[in-house]
Tab-separated table of C-alpha atoms and ligand atoms in Angstrom:
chain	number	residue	atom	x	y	z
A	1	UNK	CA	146.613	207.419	-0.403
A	2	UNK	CA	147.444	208.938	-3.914
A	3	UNK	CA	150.087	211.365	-2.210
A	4	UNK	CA	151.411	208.049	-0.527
A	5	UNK	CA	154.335	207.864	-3.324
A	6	UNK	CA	156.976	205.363	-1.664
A	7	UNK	CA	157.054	202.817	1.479
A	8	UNK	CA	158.823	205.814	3.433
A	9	UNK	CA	155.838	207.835	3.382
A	10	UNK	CA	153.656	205.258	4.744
A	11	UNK	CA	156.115	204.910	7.316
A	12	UNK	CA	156.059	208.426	8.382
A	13	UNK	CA	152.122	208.084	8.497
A	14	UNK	CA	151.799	205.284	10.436
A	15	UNK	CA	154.458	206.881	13.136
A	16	UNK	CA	152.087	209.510	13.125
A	17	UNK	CA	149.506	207.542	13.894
A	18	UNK	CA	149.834	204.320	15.950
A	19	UNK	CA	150.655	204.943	19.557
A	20	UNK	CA	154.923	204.646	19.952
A	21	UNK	CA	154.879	201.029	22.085
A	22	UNK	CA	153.541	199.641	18.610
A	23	UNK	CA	155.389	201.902	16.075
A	24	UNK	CA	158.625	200.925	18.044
A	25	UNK	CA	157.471	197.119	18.281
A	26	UNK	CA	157.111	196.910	14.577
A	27	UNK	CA	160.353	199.491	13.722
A	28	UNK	CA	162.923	197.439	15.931
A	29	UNK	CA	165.569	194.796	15.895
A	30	UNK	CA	166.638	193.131	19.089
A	31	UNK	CA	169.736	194.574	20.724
A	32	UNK	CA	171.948	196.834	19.205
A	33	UNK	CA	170.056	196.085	15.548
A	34	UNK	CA	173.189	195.357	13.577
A	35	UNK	CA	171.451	192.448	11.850
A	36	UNK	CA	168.306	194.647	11.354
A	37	UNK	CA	170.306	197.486	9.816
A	38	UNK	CA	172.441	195.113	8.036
A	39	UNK	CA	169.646	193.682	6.014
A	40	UNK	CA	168.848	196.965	4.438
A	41	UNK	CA	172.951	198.002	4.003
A	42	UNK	CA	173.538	194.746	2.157
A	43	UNK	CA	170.464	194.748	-0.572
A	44	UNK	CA	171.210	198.742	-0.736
A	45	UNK	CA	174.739	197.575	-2.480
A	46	UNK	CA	173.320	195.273	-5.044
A	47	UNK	CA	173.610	197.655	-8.167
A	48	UNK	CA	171.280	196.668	-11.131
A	49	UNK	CA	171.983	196.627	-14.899
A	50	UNK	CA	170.740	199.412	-17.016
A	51	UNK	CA	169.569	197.425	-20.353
A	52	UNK	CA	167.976	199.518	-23.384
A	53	UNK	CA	166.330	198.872	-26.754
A	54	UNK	CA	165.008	195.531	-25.396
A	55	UNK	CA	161.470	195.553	-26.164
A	56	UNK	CA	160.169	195.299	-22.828
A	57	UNK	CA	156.356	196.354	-24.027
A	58	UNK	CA	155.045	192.624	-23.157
A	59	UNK	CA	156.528	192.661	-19.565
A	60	UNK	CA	154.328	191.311	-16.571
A	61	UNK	CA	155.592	190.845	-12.738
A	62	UNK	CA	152.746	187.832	-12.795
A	63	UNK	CA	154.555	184.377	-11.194
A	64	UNK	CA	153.565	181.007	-9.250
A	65	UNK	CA	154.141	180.730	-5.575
A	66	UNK	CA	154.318	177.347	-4.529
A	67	UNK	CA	152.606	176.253	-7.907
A	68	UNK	CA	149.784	178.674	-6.952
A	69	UNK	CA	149.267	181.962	-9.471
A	70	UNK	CA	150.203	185.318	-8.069
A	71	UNK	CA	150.404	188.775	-9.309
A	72	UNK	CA	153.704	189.309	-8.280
A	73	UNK	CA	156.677	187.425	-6.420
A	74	UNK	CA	155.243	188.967	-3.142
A	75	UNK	CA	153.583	187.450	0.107
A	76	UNK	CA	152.764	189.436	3.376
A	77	UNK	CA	154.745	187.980	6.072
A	78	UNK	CA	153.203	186.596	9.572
A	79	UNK	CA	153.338	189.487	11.837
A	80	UNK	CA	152.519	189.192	15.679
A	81	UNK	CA	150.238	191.779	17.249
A	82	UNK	CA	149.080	192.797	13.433
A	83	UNK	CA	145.659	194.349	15.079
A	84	UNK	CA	147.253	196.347	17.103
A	85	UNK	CA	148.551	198.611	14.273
A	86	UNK	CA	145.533	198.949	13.209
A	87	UNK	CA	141.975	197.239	14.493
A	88	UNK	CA	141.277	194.004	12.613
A	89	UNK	CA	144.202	194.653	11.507
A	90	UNK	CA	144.856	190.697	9.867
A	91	UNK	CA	141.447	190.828	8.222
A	92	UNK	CA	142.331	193.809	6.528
A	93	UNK	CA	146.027	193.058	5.599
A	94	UNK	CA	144.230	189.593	3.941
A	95	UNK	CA	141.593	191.102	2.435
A	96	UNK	CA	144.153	193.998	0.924
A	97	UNK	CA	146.537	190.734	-0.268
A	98	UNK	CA	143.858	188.639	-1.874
A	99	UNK	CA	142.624	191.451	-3.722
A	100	UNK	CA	146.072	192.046	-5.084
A	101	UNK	CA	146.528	188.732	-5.924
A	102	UNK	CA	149.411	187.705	-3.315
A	103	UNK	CA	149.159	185.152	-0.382
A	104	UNK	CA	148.796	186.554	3.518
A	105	UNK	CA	150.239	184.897	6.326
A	106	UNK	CA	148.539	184.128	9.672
A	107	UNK	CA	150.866	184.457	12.388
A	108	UNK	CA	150.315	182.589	15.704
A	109	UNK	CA	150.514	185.950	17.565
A	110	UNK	CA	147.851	187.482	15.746
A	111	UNK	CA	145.096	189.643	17.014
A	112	UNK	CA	142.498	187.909	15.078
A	113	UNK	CA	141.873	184.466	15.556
A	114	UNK	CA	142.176	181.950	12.204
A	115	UNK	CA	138.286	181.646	12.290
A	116	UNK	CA	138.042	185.369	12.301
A	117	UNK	CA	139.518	185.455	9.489
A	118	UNK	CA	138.601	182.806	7.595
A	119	UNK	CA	135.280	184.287	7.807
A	120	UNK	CA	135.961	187.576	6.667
A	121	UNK	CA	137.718	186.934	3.405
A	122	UNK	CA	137.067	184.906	0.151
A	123	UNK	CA	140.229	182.845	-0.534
A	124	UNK	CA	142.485	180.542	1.607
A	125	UNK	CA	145.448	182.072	2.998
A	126	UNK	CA	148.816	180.925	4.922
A	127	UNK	CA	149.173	180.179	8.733
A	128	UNK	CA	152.107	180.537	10.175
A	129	UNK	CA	153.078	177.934	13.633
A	130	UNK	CA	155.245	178.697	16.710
A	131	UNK	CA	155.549	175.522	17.972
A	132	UNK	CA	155.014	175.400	21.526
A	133	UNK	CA	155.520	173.267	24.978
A	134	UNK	CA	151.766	172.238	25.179
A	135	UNK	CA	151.867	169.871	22.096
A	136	UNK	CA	148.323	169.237	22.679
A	137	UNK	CA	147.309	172.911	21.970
A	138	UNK	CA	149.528	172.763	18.707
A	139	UNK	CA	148.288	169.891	17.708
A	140	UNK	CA	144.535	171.777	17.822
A	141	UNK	CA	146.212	174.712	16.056
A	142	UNK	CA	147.391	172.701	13.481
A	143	UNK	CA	143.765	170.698	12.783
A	144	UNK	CA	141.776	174.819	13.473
A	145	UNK	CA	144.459	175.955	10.379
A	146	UNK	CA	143.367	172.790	8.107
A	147	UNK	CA	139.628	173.548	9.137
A	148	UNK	CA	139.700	176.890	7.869
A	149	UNK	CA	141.512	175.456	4.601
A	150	UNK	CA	144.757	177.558	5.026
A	151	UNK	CA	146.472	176.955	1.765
A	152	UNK	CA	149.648	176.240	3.447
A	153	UNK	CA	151.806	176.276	7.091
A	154	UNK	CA	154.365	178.070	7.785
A	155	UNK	CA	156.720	176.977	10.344
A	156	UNK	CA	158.862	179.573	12.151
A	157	UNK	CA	162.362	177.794	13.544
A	158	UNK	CA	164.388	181.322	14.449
A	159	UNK	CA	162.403	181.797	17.763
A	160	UNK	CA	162.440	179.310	20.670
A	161	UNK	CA	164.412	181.682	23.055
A	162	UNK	CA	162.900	185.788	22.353
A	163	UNK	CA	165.904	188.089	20.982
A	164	UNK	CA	165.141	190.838	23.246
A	165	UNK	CA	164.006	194.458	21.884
A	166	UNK	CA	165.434	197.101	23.911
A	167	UNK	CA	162.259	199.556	23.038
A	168	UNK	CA	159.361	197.262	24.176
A	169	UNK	CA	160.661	197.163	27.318
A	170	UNK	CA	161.342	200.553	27.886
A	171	UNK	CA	157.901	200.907	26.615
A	172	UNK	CA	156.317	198.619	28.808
A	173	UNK	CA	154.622	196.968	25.405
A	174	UNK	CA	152.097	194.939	26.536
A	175	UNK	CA	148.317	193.781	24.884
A	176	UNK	CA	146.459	195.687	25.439
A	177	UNK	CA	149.097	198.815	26.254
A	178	UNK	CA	149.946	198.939	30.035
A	179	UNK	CA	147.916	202.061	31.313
A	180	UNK	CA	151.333	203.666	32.012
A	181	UNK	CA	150.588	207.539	32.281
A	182	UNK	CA	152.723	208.416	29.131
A	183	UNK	CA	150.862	205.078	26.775
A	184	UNK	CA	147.743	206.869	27.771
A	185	UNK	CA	148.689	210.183	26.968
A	186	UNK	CA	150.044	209.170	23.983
A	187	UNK	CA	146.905	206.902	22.739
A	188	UNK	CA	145.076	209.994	23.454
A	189	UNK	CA	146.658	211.908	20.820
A	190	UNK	CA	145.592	209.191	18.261
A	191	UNK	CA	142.281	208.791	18.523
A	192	UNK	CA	141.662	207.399	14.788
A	193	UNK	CA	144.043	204.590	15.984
A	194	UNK	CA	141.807	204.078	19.550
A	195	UNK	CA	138.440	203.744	17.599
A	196	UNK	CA	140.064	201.360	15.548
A	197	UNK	CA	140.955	199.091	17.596
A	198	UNK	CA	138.081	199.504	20.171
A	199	UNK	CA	136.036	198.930	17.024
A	200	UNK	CA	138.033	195.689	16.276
A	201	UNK	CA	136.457	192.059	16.985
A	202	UNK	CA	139.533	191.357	19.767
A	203	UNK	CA	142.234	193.097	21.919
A	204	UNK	CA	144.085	190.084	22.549
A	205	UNK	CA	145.329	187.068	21.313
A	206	UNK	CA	143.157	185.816	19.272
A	207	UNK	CA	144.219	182.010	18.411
A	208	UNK	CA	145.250	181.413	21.977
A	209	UNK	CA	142.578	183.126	24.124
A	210	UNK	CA	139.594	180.698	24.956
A	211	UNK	CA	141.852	177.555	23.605
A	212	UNK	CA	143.702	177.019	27.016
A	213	UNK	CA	141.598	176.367	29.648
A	214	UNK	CA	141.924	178.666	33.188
A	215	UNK	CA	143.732	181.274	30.426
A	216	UNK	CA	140.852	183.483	30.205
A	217	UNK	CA	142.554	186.165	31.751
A	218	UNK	CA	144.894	188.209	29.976
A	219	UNK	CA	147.683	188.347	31.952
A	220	UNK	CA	148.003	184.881	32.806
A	221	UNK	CA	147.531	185.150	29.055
A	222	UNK	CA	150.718	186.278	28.594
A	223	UNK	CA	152.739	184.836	31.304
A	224	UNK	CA	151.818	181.527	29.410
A	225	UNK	CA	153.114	182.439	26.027
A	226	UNK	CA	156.507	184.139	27.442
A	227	UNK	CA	157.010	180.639	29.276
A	228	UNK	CA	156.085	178.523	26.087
A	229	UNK	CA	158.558	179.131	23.399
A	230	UNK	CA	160.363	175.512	23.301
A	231	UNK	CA	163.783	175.571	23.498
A	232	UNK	CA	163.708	171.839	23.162
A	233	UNK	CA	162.606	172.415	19.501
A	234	UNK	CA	164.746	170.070	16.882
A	235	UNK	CA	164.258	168.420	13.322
A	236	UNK	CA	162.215	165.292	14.677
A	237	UNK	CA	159.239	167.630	15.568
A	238	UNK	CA	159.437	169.018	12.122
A	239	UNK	CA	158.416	165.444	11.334
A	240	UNK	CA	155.962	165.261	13.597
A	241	UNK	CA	154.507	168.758	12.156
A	242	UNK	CA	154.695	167.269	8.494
A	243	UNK	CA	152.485	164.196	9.920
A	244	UNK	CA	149.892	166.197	11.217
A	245	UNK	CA	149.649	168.495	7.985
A	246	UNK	CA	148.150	167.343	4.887
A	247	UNK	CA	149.314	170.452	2.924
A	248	UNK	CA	152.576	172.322	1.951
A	249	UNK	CA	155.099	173.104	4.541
A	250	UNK	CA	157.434	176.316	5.218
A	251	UNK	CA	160.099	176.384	7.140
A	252	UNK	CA	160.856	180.044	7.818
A	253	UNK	CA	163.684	181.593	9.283
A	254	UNK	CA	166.539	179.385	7.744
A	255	UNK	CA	169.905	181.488	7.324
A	256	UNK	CA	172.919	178.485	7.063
A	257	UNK	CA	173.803	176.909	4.835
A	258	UNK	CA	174.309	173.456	6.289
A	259	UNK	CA	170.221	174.247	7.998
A	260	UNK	CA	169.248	174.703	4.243
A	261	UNK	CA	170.181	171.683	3.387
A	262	UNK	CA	168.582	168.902	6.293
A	263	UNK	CA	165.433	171.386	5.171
A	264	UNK	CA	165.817	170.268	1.974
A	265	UNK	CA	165.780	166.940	3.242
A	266	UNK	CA	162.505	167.062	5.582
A	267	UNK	CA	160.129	167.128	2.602
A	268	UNK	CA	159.460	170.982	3.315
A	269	UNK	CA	157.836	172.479	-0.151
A	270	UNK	CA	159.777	175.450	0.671
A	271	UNK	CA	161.732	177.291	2.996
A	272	UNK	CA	162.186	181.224	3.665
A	273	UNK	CA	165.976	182.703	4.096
A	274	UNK	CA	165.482	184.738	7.527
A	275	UNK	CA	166.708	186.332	10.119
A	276	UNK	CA	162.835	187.281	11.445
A	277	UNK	CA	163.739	191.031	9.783
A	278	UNK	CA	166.814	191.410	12.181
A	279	UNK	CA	164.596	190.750	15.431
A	280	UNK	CA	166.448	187.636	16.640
A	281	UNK	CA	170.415	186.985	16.590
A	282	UNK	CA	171.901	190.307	16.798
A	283	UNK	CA	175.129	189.784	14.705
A	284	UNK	CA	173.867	187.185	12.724
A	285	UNK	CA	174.887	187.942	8.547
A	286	UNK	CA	171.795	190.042	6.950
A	287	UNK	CA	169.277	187.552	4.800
A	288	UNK	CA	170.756	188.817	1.379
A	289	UNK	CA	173.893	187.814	1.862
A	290	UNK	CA	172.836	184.557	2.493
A	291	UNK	CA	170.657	183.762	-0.278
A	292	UNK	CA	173.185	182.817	-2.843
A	293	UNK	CA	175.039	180.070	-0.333
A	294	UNK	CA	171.440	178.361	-0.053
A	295	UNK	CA	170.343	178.563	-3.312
A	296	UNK	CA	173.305	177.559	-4.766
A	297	UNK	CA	173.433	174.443	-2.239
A	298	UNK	CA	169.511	173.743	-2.190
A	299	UNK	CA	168.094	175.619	-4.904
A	300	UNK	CA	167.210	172.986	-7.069
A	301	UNK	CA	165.877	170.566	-4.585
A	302	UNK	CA	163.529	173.150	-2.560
A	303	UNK	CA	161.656	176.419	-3.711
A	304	UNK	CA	163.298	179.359	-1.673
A	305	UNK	CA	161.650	182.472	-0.118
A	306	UNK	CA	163.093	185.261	1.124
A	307	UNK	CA	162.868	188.228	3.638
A	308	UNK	CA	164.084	190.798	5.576
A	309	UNK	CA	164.593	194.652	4.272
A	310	UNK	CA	162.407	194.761	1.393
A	311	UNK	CA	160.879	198.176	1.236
A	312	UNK	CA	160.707	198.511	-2.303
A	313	UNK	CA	159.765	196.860	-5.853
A	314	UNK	CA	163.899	197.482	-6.878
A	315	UNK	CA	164.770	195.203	-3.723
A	316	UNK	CA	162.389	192.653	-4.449
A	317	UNK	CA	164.218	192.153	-7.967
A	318	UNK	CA	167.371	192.542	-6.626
A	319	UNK	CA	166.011	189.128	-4.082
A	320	UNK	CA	164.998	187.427	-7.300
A	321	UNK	CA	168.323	188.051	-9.343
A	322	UNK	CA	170.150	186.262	-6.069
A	323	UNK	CA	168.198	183.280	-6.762
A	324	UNK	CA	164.636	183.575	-4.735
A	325	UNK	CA	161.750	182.623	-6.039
A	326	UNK	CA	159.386	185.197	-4.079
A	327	UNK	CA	159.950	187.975	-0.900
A	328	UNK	CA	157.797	188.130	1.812
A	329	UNK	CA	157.604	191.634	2.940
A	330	UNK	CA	156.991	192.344	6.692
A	331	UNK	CA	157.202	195.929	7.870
A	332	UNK	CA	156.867	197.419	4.270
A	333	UNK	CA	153.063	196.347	4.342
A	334	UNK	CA	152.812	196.924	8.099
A	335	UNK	CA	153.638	200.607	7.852
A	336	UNK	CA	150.852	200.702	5.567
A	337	UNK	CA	148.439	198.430	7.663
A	338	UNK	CA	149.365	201.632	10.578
A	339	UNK	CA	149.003	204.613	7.578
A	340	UNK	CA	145.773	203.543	6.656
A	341	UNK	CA	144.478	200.164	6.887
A	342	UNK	CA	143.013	197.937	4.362
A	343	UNK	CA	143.657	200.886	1.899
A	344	UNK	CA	147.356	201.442	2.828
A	345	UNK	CA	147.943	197.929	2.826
A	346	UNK	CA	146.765	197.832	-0.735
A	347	UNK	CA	148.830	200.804	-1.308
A	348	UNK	CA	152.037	199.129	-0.121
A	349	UNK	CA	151.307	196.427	-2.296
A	350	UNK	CA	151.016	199.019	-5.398
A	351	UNK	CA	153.779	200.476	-4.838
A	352	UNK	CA	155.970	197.748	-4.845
A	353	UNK	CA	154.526	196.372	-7.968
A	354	UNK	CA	154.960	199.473	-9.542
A	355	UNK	CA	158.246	199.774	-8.816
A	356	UNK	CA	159.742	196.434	-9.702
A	357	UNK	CA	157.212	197.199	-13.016
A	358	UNK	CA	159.176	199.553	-13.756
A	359	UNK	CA	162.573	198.229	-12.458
A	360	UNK	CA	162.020	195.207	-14.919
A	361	UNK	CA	161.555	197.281	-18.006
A	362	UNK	CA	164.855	199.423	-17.130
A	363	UNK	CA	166.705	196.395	-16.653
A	364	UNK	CA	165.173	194.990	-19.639
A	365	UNK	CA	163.189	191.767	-18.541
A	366	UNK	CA	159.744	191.365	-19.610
A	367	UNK	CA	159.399	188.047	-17.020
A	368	UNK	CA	159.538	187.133	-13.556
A	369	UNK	CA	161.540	184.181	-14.658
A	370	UNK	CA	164.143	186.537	-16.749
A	371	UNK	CA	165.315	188.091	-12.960
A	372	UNK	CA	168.653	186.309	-12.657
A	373	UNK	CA	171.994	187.077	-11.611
A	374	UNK	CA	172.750	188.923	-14.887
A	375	UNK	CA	170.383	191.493	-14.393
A	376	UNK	CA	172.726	192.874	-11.628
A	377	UNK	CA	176.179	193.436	-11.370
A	378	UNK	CA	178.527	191.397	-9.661
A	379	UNK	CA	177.817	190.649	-5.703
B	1	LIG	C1	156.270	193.615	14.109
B	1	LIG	C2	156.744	192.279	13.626
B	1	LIG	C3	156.141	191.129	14.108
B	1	LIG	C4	156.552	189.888	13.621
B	1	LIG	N1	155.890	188.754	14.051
B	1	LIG	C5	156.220	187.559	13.510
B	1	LIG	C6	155.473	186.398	13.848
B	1	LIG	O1	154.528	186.435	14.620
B	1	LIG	N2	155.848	185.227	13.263
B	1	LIG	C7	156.909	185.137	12.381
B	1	LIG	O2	157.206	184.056	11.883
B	1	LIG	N3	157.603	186.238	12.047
B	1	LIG	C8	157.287	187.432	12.573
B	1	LIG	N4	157.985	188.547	12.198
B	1	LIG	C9	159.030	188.455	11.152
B	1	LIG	C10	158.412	188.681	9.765
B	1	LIG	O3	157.549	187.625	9.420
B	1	LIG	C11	159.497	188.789	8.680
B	1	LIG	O4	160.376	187.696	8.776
B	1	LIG	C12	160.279	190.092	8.784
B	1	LIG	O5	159.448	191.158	9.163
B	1	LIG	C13	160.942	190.416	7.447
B	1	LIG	O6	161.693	191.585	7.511
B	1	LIG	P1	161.125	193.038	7.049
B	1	LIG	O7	160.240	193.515	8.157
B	1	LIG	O8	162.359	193.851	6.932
B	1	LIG	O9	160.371	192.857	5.757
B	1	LIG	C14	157.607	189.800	12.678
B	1	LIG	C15	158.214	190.966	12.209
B	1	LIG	C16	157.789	192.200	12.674
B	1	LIG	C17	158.444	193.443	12.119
């Protein structure tokens, strides 16, 4: 992993090595990607401030996430289908975090279930919600998250209809793959990848699988999730969410203004600026330009997150100087998860430490809470 020097080159590893439906699945945005491409443009502008002669010798990128210690602003975001990247793919992305001292996310569309994970790692970690049509089953996700002491829930609000991704289709991605002639020839040619994941506790969704009765089978498995989502989804069921949850509440996936501030409102401990990395509206404004609108309208009523294009320690202070508090960092870490598992999950983690290290001493900060919009030029 030494030779691993940037998030690029884990990226090029993992293409190398996870079959293409799942490469592609994690790579793309949904239709013609301007919101996914726009998220990296935008931060890629934000110029920082050389500073010199500051004494930066006591720096440290150490911070509190939702009054919790961390090593650095950074929390691995829920990703859907995380085991398929790599097999056990959550455990390991958790395990990886939690040694780094960061949070992990649970997302709803993982691989493993919550009690798989739970059990295979030390420390509480996040679980992220899609709220569903069958309130009932919701309701039990909700009560499985608190058994396993998740240290807080994040609720996703961008996705009750799916932005569509050209690639999976043309793909056929499906869990597991679709025996299409070219997945298997392709799976062949990654046999690290197939062991893996044959190795791996599941091959489908975890949380969901065995919790619906007459479900069993995988591909009424998944004609039940596609028909799920709930359009019907509005601000009354966030109240209903916050009754059921005894802990902190995230809503992710806010990008408007006017959304950031009835968030504010619901009693939410925090909320994440989003545009689910580009994957959802397809012309919607990238996440970073964004952040200073809601911060500047909510940011001292609500702690704000913030995603989408972070592939480096440099953009992660760049987030911070607009006004978030932390980044959560979704295909950064899963290129790693792809490159090399629990160890180039760790990696990814390094590496972005490192950098915004050694961002914050150019720039001449020696704290997390020094990162404001004077360390950058104007936006
Ligand atoms: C492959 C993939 C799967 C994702 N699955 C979920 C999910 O299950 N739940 C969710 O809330 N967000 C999901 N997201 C969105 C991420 O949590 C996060 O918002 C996004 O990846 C941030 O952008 P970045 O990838 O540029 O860092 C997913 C993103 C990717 C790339």
């Amino acid at each position: 992993m030494k030779t691993m020097t940037c998030i690029e080159d884990l990226r090029q590893a993992a293409r190398r090595k996870v079959p293409r439906a799942f490469f592609d699945y994690a790579e793309s945005g949904s239709y013609s990607e301007q919101t996914l491409n726009a998220n990296r443009a935008d931060l890629e502008r934000i110029r920082l401030r050389q500073r010199v002669l500051s004494d930066v010798s006591h720096r440290t990128t150490k911070t509190a996430i939702l009054g919790e210690p961390a090593a650095l602003p950074l929390v691995l975001a829920p990703i859907g289908l995380c085991g398929m990247q790599h097999g056990d793919g959550e455990i390991l992305a958790c395990r990886a975090a939690q040694a780094a001292g960061i949070p992990f996310t649970l997302s709803t569309m993982s691989i493993c279930s919550i009690e798989d994970v739970a059990a295979a790692v030390d420390k509480p970690f996040w679980f992220q919600l899609y709220v569903m049509r069958d309130r009932g089953f919701i309701r039990a996700l909700i009560e499985r998250a608190a058994a396993a002491k998740c240290s807080a829930l994040v609720l996703t609000v961008d996705l009750q209809v799916l932005g569509q991704r050209h690639r999976d289709i043309k793909n056929g991605l499906s869990v597991p793959p679709e025996l299409r002639i070219n997945n298997l020839i392709d799976i062949a040619t990654k046999p690290a990848w197939a062991a893996s994941v044959l190795r791996g506790k599941r091959k489908t969704f975890g949380n969901i699988a065995g919790h619906i009765r007459g479900m069993e089978n995988v591909n009424t498995l998944s004609v039940w999730i596609a028909g799920q989502f709930d359009p019907a989804l509005n601000w009354k069921d966030v109240e209903w969410i916050k009754s059921l949850w005894p802990g902190k509440l995230i809503l992710k996936g806010i990008l408007d203004v006017e959304d950031a501030r009835i968030a504010a409102k619901a009693g939410a401990a925090a909320l994440v600026v989003s545009n689910h990395g580009g994957r959802q509206l397809d012309g919607a404004p990238s996440s970073i330009a964004m952040l200073p609108p809601i911060v500047e309208a909510v940011g001292s009523d609500i702690e704000i997150m913030f995603d989408g294009g972070i592939r480096s320690g440099q953009d992660v202070f760049r987030a911070l100087a607009l006004g978030a508090r932390a980044c959560l960092s979704g295909r950064a870490y899963v290129y790693g998860l792809g490159a090399g598992g629990e160890a180039g999950v760790a990696r990814a983690i390094e590496i972005i430490r490192n950098e915004l290290d050694v961002t914050m001493a150019l720039t001449g900060v020696n704290s997390i809470a020094e990162i404001d919009r004077g360390t950058v030029n104007a936006v």
